[in-house]
Amino acid sequence: MVSPARAFPNTVREMSTEEFKALFDRTARARLGMSGIEFVEKWESGYFDPDPDSIPGVMEVAFLMLSL
Amino acid sequence: VPKDNIRDVIEEHKESVCQTLLRITRSVLGYYPGGVSPSGAVGTLVFLNDSPVPLYDRAFGLHFSQRYDCLQASAGEQLWEVNVRGYIYQVCQRRGDGWREILSYHWHPELQVPFPHLHFKQGERLVTKAHLPTGHVSIKSVVESLIQDFGITSDRTPK
């Protein structure tokens, strides 16, 4: 018998580097209206300083950026 | 639980997080290994769908991301265990076609504000701008709170 826990996909799907980069790009566009590359450039230039944590959406994207 | 095989300890961690999140959403979790060898790599867990993802009741949503690596539990035993290196758990409420953030648990020691903290996104500006210190918060405890306090059903049948 299949338990309820198995009724939905419950595996963790591994992402390739390309898939993760695409996810990062989509997140930047959805959260901040800019591409992933544009976000990285702005982050590195200090555009979001001094407190990026107070700007909605920035840290969610920055956190993923750490894994690129 | 420390194990002697690093791949086993990673699999157990991924499965544990997946089962925890399945209590509140059917969204599929993704895993980016961060390197060819699991030793020394920082893995990332994040929803594959654009987040926040809807929870079973559809009124609330969650953004989840977590970074972790593996450490040997002790030099003598040489067993491996997962070491969470940071997370963002963002709880949102549906507003029209979009989402409004209610609160977020953050721990991102490599970025600004290195200590674990909580953001409230509603209320006085003094509060919404604050980084309220917390201890390390597990996704399991956040899911428990969403079920107990926000009334998210733990039923796996989406409404």
mmCIF file of C-alpha atoms in Angstrom:
data_model
loop_
_atom_site.group_PDB
_atom_site.id
_atom_site.type_symbol
_atom_site.label_atom_id
_atom_site.label_comp_id
_atom_site.label_asym_id
_atom_site.label_seq_id
_atom_site.Cartn_x
_atom_site.Cartn_y
_atom_site.Cartn_z
ATOM 1 C CA MET A 1 0.000 0.000 0.000
ATOM 2 C CA VAL A 2 1.272 3.447 -0.885
ATOM 3 C CA SER A 3 1.334 5.669 2.168
ATOM 4 C CA PRO A 4 -0.021 9.226 1.965
ATOM 5 C CA ALA A 5 3.542 10.471 2.301
ATOM 6 C CA ARG A 6 4.297 8.917 -1.076
ATOM 7 C CA ALA A 7 1.239 10.331 -2.812
ATOM 8 C CA PHE A 8 3.154 13.370 -4.130
ATOM 9 C CA PRO A 9 6.627 13.666 -5.595
ATOM 10 C CA ASN A 10 8.839 13.608 -2.570
ATOM 11 C CA THR A 11 12.257 13.270 -3.996
ATOM 12 C CA VAL A 12 14.703 16.125 -4.002
ATOM 13 C CA ARG A 13 15.659 16.811 -7.600
ATOM 14 C CA GLU A 14 19.297 17.528 -8.255
ATOM 15 C CA MET A 15 20.005 20.640 -10.314
ATOM 16 C CA SER A 16 22.841 21.074 -12.756
ATOM 17 C CA THR A 17 24.904 24.248 -12.670
ATOM 18 C CA GLU A 18 22.928 25.560 -15.642
ATOM 19 C CA GLU A 19 19.619 24.830 -13.947
ATOM 20 C CA PHE A 20 20.719 26.543 -10.755
ATOM 21 C CA LYS A 21 21.906 29.605 -12.674
ATOM 22 C CA ALA A 22 18.537 29.710 -14.441
ATOM 23 C CA LEU A 23 16.743 29.515 -11.081
ATOM 24 C CA PHE A 24 18.905 32.359 -9.771
ATOM 25 C CA ASP A 25 18.113 34.465 -12.841
ATOM 26 C CA ARG A 26 14.365 33.792 -12.552
ATOM 27 C CA THR A 27 14.411 34.687 -8.870
ATOM 28 C CA ALA A 28 16.210 37.985 -9.531
ATOM 29 C CA ARG A 29 13.724 38.878 -12.279
ATOM 30 C CA ALA A 30 10.682 37.925 -10.178
ATOM 31 C CA ARG A 31 11.854 39.603 -6.983
ATOM 32 C CA LEU A 32 13.667 42.659 -8.270
ATOM 33 C CA GLY A 33 12.853 43.029 -11.952
ATOM 34 C CA MET A 34 16.445 42.575 -13.073
ATOM 35 C CA SER A 35 18.500 39.742 -14.518
ATOM 36 C CA GLY A 36 20.794 37.647 -12.380
ATOM 37 C CA ILE A 37 23.854 39.160 -14.055
ATOM 38 C CA GLU A 38 22.553 42.664 -13.430
ATOM 39 C CA PHE A 39 21.973 41.778 -9.780
ATOM 40 C CA VAL A 40 25.531 40.497 -9.336
ATOM 41 C CA GLU A 41 26.939 43.648 -10.931
ATOM 42 C CA LYS A 42 24.830 45.890 -8.709
ATOM 43 C CA TRP A 43 25.654 43.878 -5.605
ATOM 44 C CA GLU A 44 29.380 44.067 -6.284
ATOM 45 C CA SER A 45 29.195 47.805 -6.969
ATOM 46 C CA GLY A 46 27.566 48.418 -3.571
ATOM 47 C CA TYR A 47 24.293 49.518 -5.143
ATOM 48 C CA PHE A 48 22.273 47.914 -2.340
ATOM 49 C CA ASP A 49 24.461 49.187 0.524
ATOM 50 C CA PRO A 50 24.445 50.061 3.352
ATOM 51 C CA ASP A 51 21.613 47.741 4.429
ATOM 52 C CA PRO A 52 20.544 45.365 1.653
ATOM 53 C CA ASP A 53 18.707 43.309 4.258
ATOM 54 C CA SER A 54 16.098 46.065 4.493
ATOM 55 C CA ILE A 55 15.297 46.059 0.754
ATOM 56 C CA PRO A 56 12.558 43.503 -0.037
ATOM 57 C CA GLY A 57 13.789 40.638 -2.182
ATOM 58 C CA VAL A 58 17.481 41.463 -2.131
ATOM 59 C CA MET A 59 18.652 38.942 0.447
ATOM 60 C CA GLU A 60 16.681 36.089 -1.089
ATOM 61 C CA VAL A 61 18.568 36.672 -4.329
ATOM 62 C CA ALA A 62 21.905 37.393 -2.625
ATOM 63 C CA PHE A 63 21.649 34.183 -0.636
ATOM 64 C CA LEU A 64 21.303 32.154 -3.836
ATOM 65 C CA MET A 65 24.183 34.138 -5.334
ATOM 66 C CA LEU A 66 26.472 32.682 -2.663
ATOM 67 C CA SER A 67 26.028 29.250 -4.240
ATOM 68 C CA LEU A 68 26.908 30.271 -7.808
ATOM 69 C CA VAL B 1 22.808 11.623 12.921
ATOM 70 C CA PRO B 2 26.541 11.303 12.170
ATOM 71 C CA LYS B 3 27.410 8.577 9.648
ATOM 72 C CA ASP B 4 30.601 7.160 8.251
ATOM 73 C CA ASN B 5 29.506 7.738 4.651
ATOM 74 C CA ILE B 6 29.252 11.384 3.615
ATOM 75 C CA ARG B 7 26.798 10.642 0.799
ATOM 76 C CA ASP B 8 24.474 8.841 3.226
ATOM 77 C CA VAL B 9 24.430 11.774 5.628
ATOM 78 C CA ILE B 10 23.603 14.189 2.786
ATOM 79 C CA GLU B 11 20.810 11.930 1.522
ATOM 80 C CA GLU B 12 19.369 11.697 5.022
ATOM 81 C CA HIS B 13 19.426 15.479 5.393
ATOM 82 C CA LYS B 14 17.734 16.074 2.028
ATOM 83 C CA GLU B 15 15.069 13.481 2.806
ATOM 84 C CA SER B 16 14.445 14.951 6.249
ATOM 85 C CA VAL B 17 13.973 18.490 4.890
ATOM 86 C CA CYS B 18 11.809 17.180 2.047
ATOM 87 C CA GLN B 19 9.524 15.257 4.412
ATOM 88 C CA THR B 20 9.258 18.284 6.698
ATOM 89 C CA LEU B 21 8.204 20.578 3.835
ATOM 90 C CA LEU B 22 5.779 18.006 2.434
ATOM 91 C CA ARG B 23 3.703 18.571 5.567
ATOM 92 C CA ILE B 24 2.732 22.018 4.245
ATOM 93 C CA THR B 25 3.318 22.056 0.481
ATOM 94 C CA ARG B 26 3.567 19.729 -2.484
ATOM 95 C CA SER B 27 6.163 21.934 -4.218
ATOM 96 C CA VAL B 28 9.228 20.037 -5.317
ATOM 97 C CA LEU B 29 12.508 20.743 -3.619
ATOM 98 C CA GLY B 30 15.689 21.176 -5.628
ATOM 99 C CA TYR B 31 19.224 20.404 -4.601
ATOM 100 C CA TYR B 32 22.337 22.036 -5.996
ATOM 101 C CA PRO B 33 25.395 20.092 -4.818
ATOM 102 C CA GLY B 34 27.836 22.975 -5.253
ATOM 103 C CA GLY B 35 30.742 20.799 -6.316
ATOM 104 C CA VAL B 36 31.762 17.455 -7.754
ATOM 105 C CA SER B 37 32.902 16.046 -4.412
ATOM 106 C CA PRO B 38 30.559 16.365 -1.413
ATOM 107 C CA SER B 39 33.534 16.908 0.874
ATOM 108 C CA GLY B 40 34.163 20.629 1.119
ATOM 109 C CA ALA B 41 31.213 21.562 -1.093
ATOM 110 C CA VAL B 42 28.350 23.747 0.079
ATOM 111 C CA GLY B 43 25.000 22.306 -0.990
ATOM 112 C CA THR B 44 21.863 24.362 -1.499
ATOM 113 C CA LEU B 45 18.238 23.330 -1.018
ATOM 114 C CA VAL B 46 15.601 25.530 -2.639
ATOM 115 C CA PHE B 47 12.165 25.084 -4.202
ATOM 116 C CA LEU B 48 12.355 24.384 -7.933
ATOM 117 C CA ASN B 49 9.286 26.486 -8.659
ATOM 118 C CA ASP B 50 9.414 30.241 -8.419
ATOM 119 C CA SER B 51 8.868 31.066 -4.797
ATOM 120 C CA PRO B 52 7.144 31.798 -2.559
ATOM 121 C CA VAL B 53 5.382 28.538 -3.237
ATOM 122 C CA PRO B 54 1.768 28.141 -2.128
ATOM 123 C CA LEU B 55 1.084 26.073 0.980
ATOM 124 C CA TYR B 56 -1.796 23.638 1.104
ATOM 125 C CA ASP B 57 -4.313 26.250 2.232
ATOM 126 C CA ARG B 58 -3.305 28.532 -0.708
ATOM 127 C CA ALA B 59 -3.563 31.658 1.465
ATOM 128 C CA PHE B 60 0.037 31.466 2.634
ATOM 129 C CA GLY B 61 3.295 30.938 0.808
ATOM 130 C CA LEU B 62 6.850 30.068 1.721
ATOM 131 C CA HIS B 63 10.247 30.892 0.302
ATOM 132 C CA PHE B 64 12.815 28.400 1.542
ATOM 133 C CA SER B 65 16.522 28.208 0.867
ATOM 134 C CA GLN B 66 19.230 26.577 2.913
ATOM 135 C CA ARG B 67 22.975 26.160 2.485
ATOM 136 C CA TYR B 68 24.918 23.443 4.225
ATOM 137 C CA ASP B 69 28.136 21.491 4.161
ATOM 138 C CA CYS B 70 29.386 18.344 5.865
ATOM 139 C CA LEU B 71 31.829 18.141 8.710
ATOM 140 C CA GLN B 72 33.430 15.241 10.474
ATOM 141 C CA ALA B 73 31.679 15.114 13.812
ATOM 142 C CA SER B 74 34.869 14.543 15.734
ATOM 143 C CA ALA B 75 38.477 13.979 14.796
ATOM 144 C CA GLY B 76 38.513 10.691 16.686
ATOM 145 C CA GLU B 77 35.365 9.170 15.240
ATOM 146 C CA GLN B 78 35.629 10.579 11.718
ATOM 147 C CA LEU B 79 31.868 10.402 11.303
ATOM 148 C CA TRP B 80 30.184 12.902 9.002
ATOM 149 C CA GLU B 81 27.331 15.217 9.932
ATOM 150 C CA VAL B 82 25.485 18.018 8.157
ATOM 151 C CA ASN B 83 26.334 21.552 9.191
ATOM 152 C CA VAL B 84 23.719 24.143 8.186
ATOM 153 C CA ARG B 85 25.564 27.287 7.068
ATOM 154 C CA GLY B 86 22.629 29.596 6.516
ATOM 155 C CA TYR B 87 18.966 29.860 5.594
ATOM 156 C CA ILE B 88 16.133 32.103 4.551
ATOM 157 C CA TYR B 89 12.590 31.128 5.501
ATOM 158 C CA GLN B 90 10.095 33.740 4.303
ATOM 159 C CA VAL B 91 6.407 33.456 5.140
ATOM 160 C CA CYS B 92 4.028 35.340 2.834
ATOM 161 C CA GLN B 93 0.301 35.900 2.602
ATOM 162 C CA ARG B 94 -1.571 36.013 -0.673
ATOM 163 C CA ARG B 95 -2.779 39.466 -1.704
ATOM 164 C CA GLY B 96 -4.645 39.557 -5.005
ATOM 165 C CA ASP B 97 -2.362 38.155 -7.675
ATOM 166 C CA GLY B 98 0.753 38.444 -5.569
ATOM 167 C CA TRP B 99 2.241 37.804 -2.158
ATOM 168 C CA ARG B 100 2.852 40.044 0.817
ATOM 169 C CA GLU B 101 5.712 39.137 3.127
ATOM 170 C CA ILE B 102 4.699 38.678 6.750
ATOM 171 C CA LEU B 103 7.933 37.609 8.377
ATOM 172 C CA SER B 104 11.294 36.082 7.530
ATOM 173 C CA TYR B 105 13.886 34.129 9.432
ATOM 174 C CA HIS B 106 17.344 34.921 8.104
ATOM 175 C CA TRP B 107 20.794 33.579 8.769
ATOM 176 C CA HIS B 108 23.377 34.546 6.185
ATOM 177 C CA PRO B 109 26.726 34.809 7.953
ATOM 178 C CA GLU B 110 28.627 35.518 4.719
ATOM 179 C CA LEU B 111 26.514 38.623 4.058
ATOM 180 C CA GLN B 112 25.560 41.707 6.041
ATOM 181 C CA VAL B 113 23.969 41.096 9.451
ATOM 182 C CA PRO B 114 25.766 37.825 10.206
ATOM 183 C CA PHE B 115 23.736 36.690 13.234
ATOM 184 C CA PRO B 116 20.450 34.741 12.921
ATOM 185 C CA HIS B 117 17.563 37.185 12.973
ATOM 186 C CA LEU B 118 13.871 37.695 12.349
ATOM 187 C CA HIS B 119 12.174 40.333 10.213
ATOM 188 C CA PHE B 120 8.611 41.417 10.812
ATOM 189 C CA LYS B 121 7.303 43.027 7.649
ATOM 190 C CA GLN B 122 4.116 44.477 9.023
ATOM 191 C CA GLY B 123 3.665 47.100 11.705
ATOM 192 C CA GLU B 124 5.643 50.156 12.771
ATOM 193 C CA ARG B 125 8.594 51.122 10.564
ATOM 194 C CA LEU B 126 10.894 50.811 13.573
ATOM 195 C CA VAL B 127 9.880 47.161 13.792
ATOM 196 C CA THR B 128 9.844 46.379 10.075
ATOM 197 C CA LYS B 129 13.415 47.647 9.670
ATOM 198 C CA ALA B 130 14.739 45.742 12.678
ATOM 199 C CA HIS B 131 16.914 42.636 12.622
ATOM 200 C CA LEU B 132 15.569 40.900 15.705
ATOM 201 C CA PRO B 133 18.130 38.377 17.011
ATOM 202 C CA THR B 134 17.170 34.733 17.270
ATOM 203 C CA GLY B 135 19.024 31.506 17.851
ATOM 204 C CA HIS B 136 19.430 29.138 14.931
ATOM 205 C CA VAL B 137 15.935 28.268 13.692
ATOM 206 C CA SER B 138 15.226 24.923 12.049
ATOM 207 C CA ILE B 139 12.822 24.562 9.144
ATOM 208 C CA LYS B 140 11.104 21.886 11.197
ATOM 209 C CA SER B 141 10.204 24.395 13.922
ATOM 210 C CA VAL B 142 8.950 26.908 11.351
ATOM 211 C CA VAL B 143 6.754 24.255 9.743
ATOM 212 C CA GLU B 144 5.390 23.316 13.177
ATOM 213 C CA SER B 145 4.546 26.976 13.785
ATOM 214 C CA LEU B 146 2.840 27.300 10.400
ATOM 215 C CA ILE B 147 0.677 24.287 11.229
ATOM 216 C CA GLN B 148 -0.052 25.241 14.842
ATOM 217 C CA ASP B 149 -0.239 29.045 14.667
ATOM 218 C CA PHE B 150 -1.157 29.834 11.059
ATOM 219 C CA GLY B 151 -3.573 26.940 10.696
ATOM 220 C CA ILE B 152 -1.860 25.430 7.668
ATOM 221 C CA THR B 153 -3.243 21.966 7.261
ATOM 222 C CA SER B 154 -0.764 19.172 7.461
ATOM 223 C CA ASP B 155 -3.109 17.157 5.262
ATOM 224 C CA ARG B 156 -1.223 16.225 2.095
ATOM 225 C CA THR B 157 -4.299 16.660 -0.070
ATOM 226 C CA PRO B 158 -4.192 20.182 -1.527
ATOM 227 C CA LYS B 159 -7.451 22.120 -1.387
#
